[in-house]
Amino acid sequence: MTTLLGWLAGVALVAGLVMGFGVAPREVSQGNVQRIMYVHVPAVWVAYLAFAVGLAASIAYLAGRRPGADRLAHATCEVGTVFLGINIATGAIWGKPTWGTWWTWDARLTSVAVVFVMFLAYLLLRGAIEDRERGARYAAVLGIVAALNIPLVHFSVYWWRTLHQPPSLLKPGASTMPPVILTALLVNFAALALLGAYFVARRTRVLAAEDEALA
Amino acid sequence: MPDNWGFVTAAYAVAAVILGGYWRMLIRKERTVTALRASSGPGTGARAEAEGGVRDDHTSRSRQPSRPGHPRPEPAPRPPLQ
């Protein structure tokens, strides 16, 4: 099953590259640098998705103390942090030619940086506490607190004046995006989501094997 | 506006490096866990030591049949009497 997921992710990634570079047209105002959007935006959607699953798994762990829920929370939060890192890095690279700066402390960038640091702290916390049960409990609480910041990241562009543009898709009302660009974006999202699911499946399996070996 | 292909290439390269790095880390962790599980069989290795037991390699080794071409290894030193 995991292997199949990996192959599907590989094929979808190729399809995403073809859509992003071969099918989607050159954007009128930004030029070809806009093609960074096909990795920047899907990466943050996958991170949101992973953190949402991590939130649910953390709550389930605190409620039932099932090790499987803790392993799922650990894996999803780790994979979500990887994808959020990609989002931040590609955003900085996109920001330089369009805004004239790699980084600015506006509300969207600052809030996403805070969430990223919180999930890094989550991963450090897991490694720092030797008692696995206690570490899992503390990590679950931190994971819930960190994930609850995601709506703040999303709505920061509405609540404060920011250099970052408001969302083009995850907003009320119809999308203003041309269909071909929207299709390319969604294909890339599907590809990164499959890759994220593949990583989560493998990471969960490794964590289960670690628990078994150390039991 | 200029196309800035260098920035596009850099963005996709950074994403590929991060994803590839994470994939490699997963593979490394899988190998480590496989090695850990292999060394922690019942009654021997890490598990026995973790449970406070004494490794009795000399007894288990002495029961293994010798294979042609591979001389039986010397027994390990006897553990001190408790």
PDB file of C-alpha atoms in Angstrom, chain B residues 11-63:
ATOM      1  CA  ALA B  11      12.631  27.511  -5.685  1.00  0.00           C
ATOM      2  CA  TYR B  12      12.061  24.080  -7.253  1.00  0.00           C
ATOM      3  CA  ALA B  13      15.611  23.000  -6.403  1.00  0.00           C
ATOM      4  CA  VAL B  14      15.167  23.986  -2.752  1.00  0.00           C
ATOM      5  CA  ALA B  15      11.869  22.087  -2.601  1.00  0.00           C
ATOM      6  CA  ALA B  16      13.509  19.022  -4.190  1.00  0.00           C
ATOM      7  CA  VAL B  17      16.455  19.166  -1.774  1.00  0.00           C
ATOM      8  CA  ILE B  18      14.164  19.416   1.286  1.00  0.00           C
ATOM      9  CA  LEU B  19      11.899  16.580   0.119  1.00  0.00           C
ATOM     10  CA  GLY B  20      14.851  14.428  -0.934  1.00  0.00           C
ATOM     11  CA  GLY B  21      16.587  15.087   2.375  1.00  0.00           C
ATOM     12  CA  TYR B  22      13.522  14.055   4.338  1.00  0.00           C
ATOM     13  CA  TRP B  23      13.142  10.903   2.237  1.00  0.00           C
ATOM     14  CA  ARG B  24      16.775   9.982   2.886  1.00  0.00           C
ATOM     15  CA  MET B  25      16.273  10.596   6.608  1.00  0.00           C
ATOM     16  CA  LEU B  26      13.294   8.211   6.574  1.00  0.00           C
ATOM     17  CA  ILE B  27      15.346   5.523   4.831  1.00  0.00           C
ATOM     18  CA  ARG B  28      18.176   5.976   7.350  1.00  0.00           C
ATOM     19  CA  LYS B  29      15.749   5.687  10.266  1.00  0.00           C
ATOM     20  CA  GLU B  30      14.232   2.531   8.763  1.00  0.00           C
ATOM     21  CA  ARG B  31      17.702   0.962   8.481  1.00  0.00           C
ATOM     22  CA  THR B  32      18.519   1.921  12.076  1.00  0.00           C
ATOM     23  CA  VAL B  33      15.275   0.410  13.359  1.00  0.00           C
ATOM     24  CA  THR B  34      15.799  -2.758  11.327  1.00  0.00           C
ATOM     25  CA  ALA B  35      19.285  -3.118  12.829  1.00  0.00           C
ATOM     26  CA  LEU B  36      17.914  -2.434  16.323  1.00  0.00           C
ATOM     27  CA  ARG B  37      15.224  -5.071  15.915  1.00  0.00           C
ATOM     28  CA  ALA B  38      17.733  -7.590  14.594  1.00  0.00           C
ATOM     29  CA  SER B  39      20.002  -7.040  17.605  1.00  0.00           C
ATOM     30  CA  SER B  40      17.173  -7.225  20.154  1.00  0.00           C
ATOM     31  CA  GLY B  41      15.934 -10.764  19.659  1.00  0.00           C
ATOM     32  CA  PRO B  42      14.392 -12.603  22.640  1.00  0.00           C
ATOM     33  CA  GLY B  43      16.882 -13.213  25.442  1.00  0.00           C
ATOM     34  CA  THR B  44      19.820 -11.546  23.759  1.00  0.00           C
ATOM     35  CA  GLY B  45      21.193  -8.166  22.888  1.00  0.00           C
ATOM     36  CA  ALA B  46      19.674  -4.825  23.766  1.00  0.00           C
ATOM     37  CA  ARG B  47      16.385  -6.226  25.025  1.00  0.00           C
ATOM     38  CA  ALA B  48      18.048  -8.620  27.479  1.00  0.00           C
ATOM     39  CA  GLU B  49      20.352  -5.887  28.721  1.00  0.00           C
ATOM     40  CA  ALA B  50      17.446  -3.468  29.033  1.00  0.00           C
ATOM     41  CA  GLU B  51      15.598  -6.051  31.122  1.00  0.00           C
ATOM     42  CA  GLY B  52      18.600  -6.392  33.433  1.00  0.00           C
ATOM     43  CA  GLY B  53      19.500  -9.848  32.185  1.00  0.00           C
ATOM     44  CA  VAL B  54      22.913 -11.285  31.477  1.00  0.00           C
ATOM     45  CA  ARG B  55      23.914 -11.990  27.896  1.00  0.00           C
ATOM     46  CA  ASP B  56      24.512 -15.709  27.607  1.00  0.00           C
ATOM     47  CA  ASP B  57      26.098 -15.721  24.175  1.00  0.00           C
ATOM     48  CA  HIS B  58      28.388 -18.602  25.097  1.00  0.00           C
ATOM     49  CA  THR B  59      25.493 -20.969  25.825  1.00  0.00           C
ATOM     50  CA  SER B  60      23.447 -20.086  22.783  1.00  0.00           C
ATOM     51  CA  ARG B  61      26.518 -20.152  20.589  1.00  0.00           C
ATOM     52  CA  SER B  62      27.562 -23.586  21.859  1.00  0.00           C
ATOM     53  CA  ARG B  63      24.222 -25.030  20.731  1.00  0.00           C
TER      54      ARG B  63
END
